[in-house]
Each structure stands twice: as C-alpha cells, then as structure tokens.
PDB file of C-alpha atoms in Angstrom:
ATOM      1  CA  UNK A 315      22.937 -56.712   7.072  1.00 80.00           C
ATOM      2  CA  UNK A 316      23.669 -52.897   6.172  1.00 87.00           C
ATOM      3  CA  UNK A 317      25.847 -51.664   3.138  1.00 88.00           C
ATOM      4  CA  UNK A 318      27.751 -49.211   4.784  1.00 87.00           C
ATOM      5  CA  UNK A 319      27.285 -45.183   4.272  1.00 82.00           C
ATOM      6  CA  UNK A 320      29.932 -42.997   3.052  1.00 81.00           C
ATOM      7  CA  UNK A 321      30.969 -40.169   5.420  1.00 84.00           C
ATOM      8  CA  UNK A 322      31.578 -37.914   2.110  1.00 88.00           C
ATOM      9  CA  UNK A 323      28.220 -37.585   0.772  1.00 87.00           C
ATOM     10  CA  UNK A 324      27.741 -34.983  -2.197  1.00 91.00           C
ATOM     11  CA  UNK A 325      24.037 -33.715  -1.058  1.00 91.00           C
ATOM     12  CA  UNK A 326      23.657 -31.852  -3.914  1.00 92.00           C
ATOM     13  CA  UNK A 327      24.483 -34.248  -6.366  1.00 93.00           C
ATOM     14  CA  UNK A 328      22.365 -36.787  -4.675  1.00 93.00           C
ATOM     15  CA  UNK A 329      19.207 -34.444  -4.565  1.00 93.00           C
ATOM     16  CA  UNK A 330      19.955 -34.263  -8.334  1.00 94.00           C
ATOM     17  CA  UNK A 331      19.460 -38.014  -8.996  1.00 96.00           C
ATOM     18  CA  UNK A 332      16.261 -38.203  -6.966  1.00 96.00           C
ATOM     19  CA  UNK A 333      14.558 -35.312  -8.862  1.00 96.00           C
ATOM     20  CA  UNK A 334      16.004 -37.047 -12.077  1.00 96.00           C
ATOM     21  CA  UNK A 335      13.986 -40.250 -10.652  1.00 97.00           C
ATOM     22  CA  UNK A 336      10.966 -38.621 -10.095  1.00 96.00           C
ATOM     23  CA  UNK A 337      10.619 -37.031 -13.152  1.00 95.00           C
ATOM     24  CA  UNK A 338      11.789 -40.120 -15.510  1.00 97.00           C
ATOM     25  CA  UNK A 339       9.348 -42.032 -13.574  1.00 98.00           C
ATOM     26  CA  UNK A 340       6.479 -39.395 -13.047  1.00 96.00           C
ATOM     27  CA  UNK A 341       6.375 -39.494  -9.676  1.00 96.00           C
ATOM     28  CA  UNK A 342       4.808 -36.053  -9.406  1.00 95.00           C
ATOM     29  CA  UNK A 343       1.880 -36.958 -12.314  1.00 96.00           C
ATOM     30  CA  UNK A 344       0.982 -40.434 -10.817  1.00 96.00           C
ATOM     31  CA  UNK A 345       0.942 -39.032  -6.976  1.00 94.00           C
ATOM     32  CA  UNK A 346      -2.270 -37.393  -8.676  1.00 96.00           C
ATOM     33  CA  UNK A 347      -3.439 -40.006 -11.071  1.00 96.00           C
ATOM     34  CA  UNK A 348      -3.315 -42.553  -8.487  1.00 96.00           C
ATOM     35  CA  UNK A 349      -6.135 -40.335  -6.213  1.00 97.00           C
ATOM     36  CA  UNK A 350      -8.849 -39.412  -8.297  1.00 96.00           C
ATOM     37  CA  UNK A 351     -11.971 -40.393  -7.350  1.00 97.00           C
ATOM     38  CA  UNK A 352     -10.615 -39.799  -3.690  1.00 98.00           C
ATOM     39  CA  UNK A 353     -11.842 -36.539  -1.735  1.00 98.00           C
ATOM     40  CA  UNK A 354     -10.397 -33.107  -3.345  1.00 97.00           C
ATOM     41  CA  UNK A 355      -8.303 -30.782  -2.487  1.00 97.00           C
ATOM     42  CA  UNK A 356      -7.122 -28.554  -4.888  1.00 93.00           C
ATOM     43  CA  UNK A 357      -4.103 -25.829  -5.173  1.00 91.00           C
ATOM     44  CA  UNK A 358      -4.542 -22.831  -7.150  1.00 91.00           C
ATOM     45  CA  UNK A 359      -0.456 -21.490  -7.063  1.00 90.00           C
ATOM     46  CA  UNK A 360      -0.971 -17.917  -6.048  1.00 84.00           C
ATOM     47  CA  UNK A 361       0.796 -16.664  -8.990  1.00 87.00           C
ATOM     48  CA  UNK A 362       4.462 -15.115  -9.175  1.00 88.00           C
ATOM     49  CA  UNK A 363       4.936 -12.628 -11.845  1.00 85.00           C
ATOM     50  CA  UNK A 364       7.825 -14.001 -13.900  1.00 82.00           C
ATOM     51  CA  UNK A 365       8.646 -10.106 -15.500  1.00 83.00           C
ATOM     52  CA  UNK A 366      12.136 -10.989 -12.745  1.00 85.00           C
ATOM     53  CA  UNK A 367      14.236 -13.394 -11.400  1.00 90.00           C
ATOM     54  CA  UNK A 368      13.052 -15.793  -8.563  1.00 93.00           C
ATOM     55  CA  UNK A 369      14.981 -14.921  -5.299  1.00 92.00           C
ATOM     56  CA  UNK A 370      14.862 -16.477  -2.091  1.00 93.00           C
ATOM     57  CA  UNK A 371      11.454 -15.485  -0.951  1.00 92.00           C
ATOM     58  CA  UNK A 372       9.678 -17.135  -3.441  1.00 92.00           C
ATOM     59  CA  UNK A 373      11.666 -20.205  -2.630  1.00 93.00           C
ATOM     60  CA  UNK A 374       9.902 -19.840   0.892  1.00 91.00           C
ATOM     61  CA  UNK A 375       6.055 -19.262  -0.191  1.00 91.00           C
ATOM     62  CA  UNK A 376       6.630 -22.149  -2.901  1.00 92.00           C
ATOM     63  CA  UNK A 377       7.932 -24.135   0.100  1.00 92.00           C
ATOM     64  CA  UNK A 378       4.724 -23.583   1.915  1.00 90.00           C
ATOM     65  CA  UNK A 379       2.117 -24.095  -1.108  1.00 92.00           C
ATOM     66  CA  UNK A 380       3.791 -27.763  -1.842  1.00 95.00           C
ATOM     67  CA  UNK A 381       3.992 -28.559   1.479  1.00 96.00           C
ATOM     68  CA  UNK A 382       0.443 -28.582   2.241  1.00 95.00           C
ATOM     69  CA  UNK A 383      -0.823 -30.206  -0.859  1.00 96.00           C
ATOM     70  CA  UNK A 384       1.804 -33.390  -0.134  1.00 96.00           C
ATOM     71  CA  UNK A 385       0.383 -33.629   3.371  1.00 97.00           C
ATOM     72  CA  UNK A 386      -3.435 -34.050   2.189  1.00 97.00           C
ATOM     73  CA  UNK A 387      -2.254 -36.343  -0.580  1.00 96.00           C
ATOM     74  CA  UNK A 388      -0.672 -38.128   2.120  1.00 96.00           C
ATOM     75  CA  UNK A 389      -3.871 -38.336   4.084  1.00 97.00           C
ATOM     76  CA  UNK A 390      -5.803 -39.861   0.953  1.00 96.00           C
ATOM     77  CA  UNK A 391      -7.021 -36.728  -1.265  1.00 98.00           C
ATOM     78  CA  UNK A 392      -6.780 -36.362  -4.762  1.00 98.00           C
ATOM     79  CA  UNK A 393      -4.699 -33.264  -4.743  1.00 96.00           C
ATOM     80  CA  UNK A 394      -4.135 -31.267  -8.142  1.00 96.00           C
ATOM     81  CA  UNK A 395      -1.711 -28.544  -8.067  1.00 96.00           C
ATOM     82  CA  UNK A 396      -2.257 -25.382 -10.562  1.00 94.00           C
ATOM     83  CA  UNK A 397       0.499 -23.668 -11.782  1.00 94.00           C
ATOM     84  CA  UNK A 398      -0.485 -19.981 -12.497  1.00 94.00           C
ATOM     85  CA  UNK A 399       1.461 -16.616 -13.661  1.00 93.00           C
ATOM     86  CA  UNK A 400       0.635 -13.292 -12.880  1.00 91.00           C
ATOM     87  CA  UNK A 401       0.907 -11.111 -15.731  1.00 89.00           C
ATOM     88  CA  UNK A 402      -0.657  -7.933 -14.450  1.00 83.00           C
ATOM     89  CA  UNK A 403      -0.475  -5.057 -12.428  1.00 83.00           C
ATOM     90  CA  UNK A 404       2.033  -2.687 -11.310  1.00 87.00           C
ATOM     91  CA  UNK A 405       5.434  -4.860 -11.511  1.00 87.00           C
ATOM     92  CA  UNK A 406       5.263  -5.110 -14.824  1.00 90.00           C
ATOM     93  CA  UNK A 407       4.345  -1.974 -15.721  1.00 92.00           C
ATOM     94  CA  UNK A 408       7.230  -0.032 -13.495  1.00 92.00           C
ATOM     95  CA  UNK A 409       9.578  -2.806 -15.233  1.00 91.00           C
ATOM     96  CA  UNK A 410       8.366  -1.675 -18.559  1.00 94.00           C
ATOM     97  CA  UNK A 411       8.157   1.858 -17.737  1.00 96.00           C
ATOM     98  CA  UNK A 412      11.992   1.435 -16.425  1.00 95.00           C
ATOM     99  CA  UNK A 413      12.936  -0.007 -20.124  1.00 95.00           C
ATOM    100  CA  UNK A 414      11.654   2.774 -22.109  1.00 97.00           C
ATOM    101  CA  UNK A 415      12.632   5.172 -19.852  1.00 97.00           C
ATOM    102  CA  UNK A 416       9.436   6.900 -19.074  1.00 97.00           C
ATOM    103  CA  UNK A 417       8.678   8.741 -15.632  1.00 92.00           C
ATOM    104  CA  UNK A 418       4.764   8.847 -15.751  1.00 88.00           C
ATOM    105  CA  UNK A 419       1.224   8.370 -17.228  1.00 92.00           C
ATOM    106  CA  UNK A 420       2.013  11.268 -20.116  1.00 95.00           C
ATOM    107  CA  UNK A 421       4.579   9.587 -21.602  1.00 97.00           C
ATOM    108  CA  UNK A 422       2.543   6.367 -21.593  1.00 97.00           C
ATOM    109  CA  UNK A 423      -0.371   7.990 -23.367  1.00 97.00           C
ATOM    110  CA  UNK A 424       2.318   9.893 -26.220  1.00 97.00           C
ATOM    111  CA  UNK A 425       4.067   6.240 -26.658  1.00 98.00           C
ATOM    112  CA  UNK A 426       0.418   4.414 -27.092  1.00 97.00           C
ATOM    113  CA  UNK A 427      -1.481   2.454 -24.629  1.00 96.00           C
ATOM    114  CA  UNK A 428      -1.819  -0.481 -26.785  1.00 97.00           C
ATOM    115  CA  UNK A 429       1.739  -0.180 -27.758  1.00 97.00           C
ATOM    116  CA  UNK A 430       2.875  -0.272 -24.136  1.00 97.00           C
ATOM    117  CA  UNK A 431       0.185  -2.837 -23.053  1.00 94.00           C
ATOM    118  CA  UNK A 432       1.776  -5.300 -25.707  1.00 94.00           C
ATOM    119  CA  UNK A 433       5.153  -3.855 -24.454  1.00 95.00           C
ATOM    120  CA  UNK A 434       4.161  -5.488 -21.127  1.00 93.00           C
ATOM    121  CA  UNK A 435       2.943  -8.781 -22.101  1.00 90.00           C
ATOM    122  CA  UNK A 436       5.741  -9.680 -24.366  1.00 90.00           C
ATOM    123  CA  UNK A 437       8.041  -8.893 -21.069  1.00 91.00           C
ATOM    124  CA  UNK A 438       5.641 -10.966 -18.769  1.00 89.00           C
ATOM    125  CA  UNK A 439       7.238 -14.340 -19.400  1.00 89.00           C
ATOM    126  CA  UNK A 440      10.925 -13.029 -19.205  1.00 89.00           C
ATOM    127  CA  UNK A 441      12.551 -14.938 -16.984  1.00 90.00           C
ATOM    128  CA  UNK A 442       9.976 -18.442 -17.476  1.00 91.00           C
ATOM    129  CA  UNK A 443      13.034 -20.951 -17.980  1.00 92.00           C
ATOM    130  CA  UNK A 444      14.654 -19.373 -14.356  1.00 94.00           C
ATOM    131  CA  UNK A 445      11.353 -19.962 -12.697  1.00 94.00           C
ATOM    132  CA  UNK A 446      10.807 -23.485 -14.453  1.00 93.00           C
ATOM    133  CA  UNK A 447      14.490 -24.197 -12.964  1.00 93.00           C
ATOM    134  CA  UNK A 448      13.986 -23.192  -9.716  1.00 94.00           C
ATOM    135  CA  UNK A 449      10.411 -24.828  -9.370  1.00 94.00           C
ATOM    136  CA  UNK A 450      12.170 -27.940 -10.640  1.00 93.00           C
ATOM    137  CA  UNK A 451      15.261 -27.795  -8.475  1.00 93.00           C
ATOM    138  CA  UNK A 452      13.334 -27.041  -5.214  1.00 94.00           C
ATOM    139  CA  UNK A 453      11.063 -30.619  -6.173  1.00 94.00           C
ATOM    140  CA  UNK A 454       8.092 -28.104  -6.009  1.00 96.00           C
ATOM    141  CA  UNK A 455       5.084 -30.464  -7.336  1.00 96.00           C
ATOM    142  CA  UNK A 456       3.080 -28.458  -9.750  1.00 96.00           C
ATOM    143  CA  UNK A 457       1.211 -28.516 -12.639  1.00 95.00           C
ATOM    144  CA  UNK A 458       3.278 -26.236 -14.822  1.00 93.00           C
ATOM    145  CA  UNK A 459       2.185 -27.917 -18.046  1.00 94.00           C
ATOM    146  CA  UNK A 460      -1.463 -26.742 -17.778  1.00 94.00           C
ATOM    147  CA  UNK A 461      -0.892 -22.995 -15.540  1.00 94.00           C
ATOM    148  CA  UNK A 462      -3.806 -20.344 -15.479  1.00 93.00           C
ATOM    149  CA  UNK A 463      -2.240 -17.522 -16.528  1.00 94.00           C
ATOM    150  CA  UNK A 464      -4.174 -13.840 -15.473  1.00 92.00           C
ATOM    151  CA  UNK A 465      -4.161 -11.849 -18.703  1.00 92.00           C
ATOM    152  CA  UNK A 466      -5.854 -14.348 -20.439  1.00 94.00           C
ATOM    153  CA  UNK A 467      -9.762 -13.906 -21.742  1.00 94.00           C
ATOM    154  CA  UNK A 468     -10.701 -17.220 -19.462  1.00 95.00           C
ATOM    155  CA  UNK A 469      -9.219 -15.945 -16.411  1.00 94.00           C
ATOM    156  CA  UNK A 470     -10.090 -12.715 -16.617  1.00 94.00           C
ATOM    157  CA  UNK A 471     -13.568 -13.532 -17.305  1.00 97.00           C
ATOM    158  CA  UNK A 472     -14.029 -16.329 -14.534  1.00 96.00           C
ATOM    159  CA  UNK A 473     -12.830 -13.132 -12.830  1.00 94.00           C
ATOM    160  CA  UNK A 474     -15.659 -10.917 -13.748  1.00 97.00           C
ATOM    161  CA  UNK A 475     -17.732 -13.899 -12.987  1.00 98.00           C
ATOM    162  CA  UNK A 476     -16.884 -14.400  -9.588  1.00 97.00           C
ATOM    163  CA  UNK A 477     -17.010 -10.652  -8.570  1.00 97.00           C
ATOM    164  CA  UNK A 478     -20.790 -10.770  -9.891  1.00 98.00           C
ATOM    165  CA  UNK A 479     -21.921 -13.317  -8.027  1.00 98.00           C
ATOM    166  CA  UNK A 480     -20.838 -11.870  -4.764  1.00 98.00           C
ATOM    167  CA  UNK A 481     -22.275  -8.424  -5.928  1.00 98.00           C
ATOM    168  CA  UNK A 482     -25.446 -10.182  -6.656  1.00 98.00           C
ATOM    169  CA  UNK A 483     -25.229 -12.043  -3.308  1.00 98.00           C
ATOM    170  CA  UNK A 484     -25.052  -8.665  -1.541  1.00 97.00           C
ATOM    171  CA  UNK A 485     -21.674  -9.924  -0.771  1.00 97.00           C
ATOM    172  CA  UNK A 486     -19.581  -6.622  -1.583  1.00 95.00           C
ATOM    173  CA  UNK A 487     -18.893  -3.723   0.533  1.00 92.00           C
ATOM    174  CA  UNK A 488     -16.491  -0.334   0.959  1.00 91.00           C
ATOM    175  CA  UNK A 489     -14.141  -0.980   3.898  1.00 92.00           C
ATOM    176  CA  UNK A 490     -11.155  -0.355   4.744  1.00 91.00           C
ATOM    177  CA  UNK A 491      -8.309  -3.170   5.994  1.00 86.00           C
ATOM    178  CA  UNK A 492      -4.496  -2.606   6.951  1.00 81.00           C
ATOM    179  CA  UNK A 493      -1.914  -4.123   5.043  1.00 79.00           C
ATOM    180  CA  UNK A 494       1.772  -4.801   6.601  1.00 75.00           C
ATOM    181  CA  UNK A 495       3.607  -3.667   3.428  1.00 68.00           C
ATOM    182  CA  UNK A 496       4.127  -0.650   0.930  1.00 56.00           C
TER     183      UNK A 496
END
C-alpha cells in the first residue's frame, strides 16, 4: 500500500530538490498571484544592510518575517512580500571609514563628503549575492526582484512625506524611550 521509506535520508538533498521544484514552478509567485482580489496583508521586509555577510541572527529574523505572511496566505489573504535593502546609516559609514583608515569626522571632511558618500553607496551591495543565496536557501518567500532601497529618492521622499503627514496631524512629539541595545 505504501512505498517503503529509506532510513538513509539525506535531508539537505531533499531540501534542495524541493527548493528547485518551487523555483522551477514559481510557487511563491503563484501563491501571491492566486490570491489577488482577496483581503490584503502586505509585508515590507524590515531591511537588512547588505554591506556585510548574513549571520545566523538574520536567518532567525527572516524566518519570523516568513511565517506570518505564509499563515495569512493560508487564511486566504493576498500577501505581497516586498524585500528591502537598508543602504543608510552607521554600519555603512563605519565600514567605509575602516576601509579608508579613518577615525573621525575631520578625515571624512578632508577626503570629501561627496566622495565619501559615493564610496558608501558603492559598498552597500557588496555582499548581495550572499544575501540572495541565504534567502533562497532558507526558502524565505519575498519579492527580491522589486525591492525598496532606502537610498533611492522615491523611498526618501515617501519617508519625508509620511513624517510631514504625522507632523500636520500633531502626532510628532519629543519623548524618551528605553531601547535594550547599544
């Protein structure tokens, strides 16, 4: 009645076979397209910075970002999942400072702010292939073909627009918040 199951399972090989089948048959894309017109649940990935290799903590956070939209899809929701890349901020600047042997703001100004910014922009996607490989390997279903990128003007403009909307509604205030990290 049932085929015998081998006790010599090669789980990584089985995973690779399933991942290949999903890609070949565009299962992620079809899972999103098949639910168009249903109630919407959109995930905009809280974007990682791709100027460093992904680590185990990235795997964990991506698993959480994947579970919820999959659950919503199983409940009948249209669930577009938008990848993003954080291309701003201290991690990017610190890496470039380290590469250039800088230890502070004065050296950046002497080097030239525009030149330093250009160097930062060049660095942000240095490890993109590793990120894409990890994303694919852990079967994180997200639209990597159309990501939002925080250094693009349309993203920056939309952030300023949202802040202005909150300001106009009196929702912006000064306060204090404890954050459990440094």
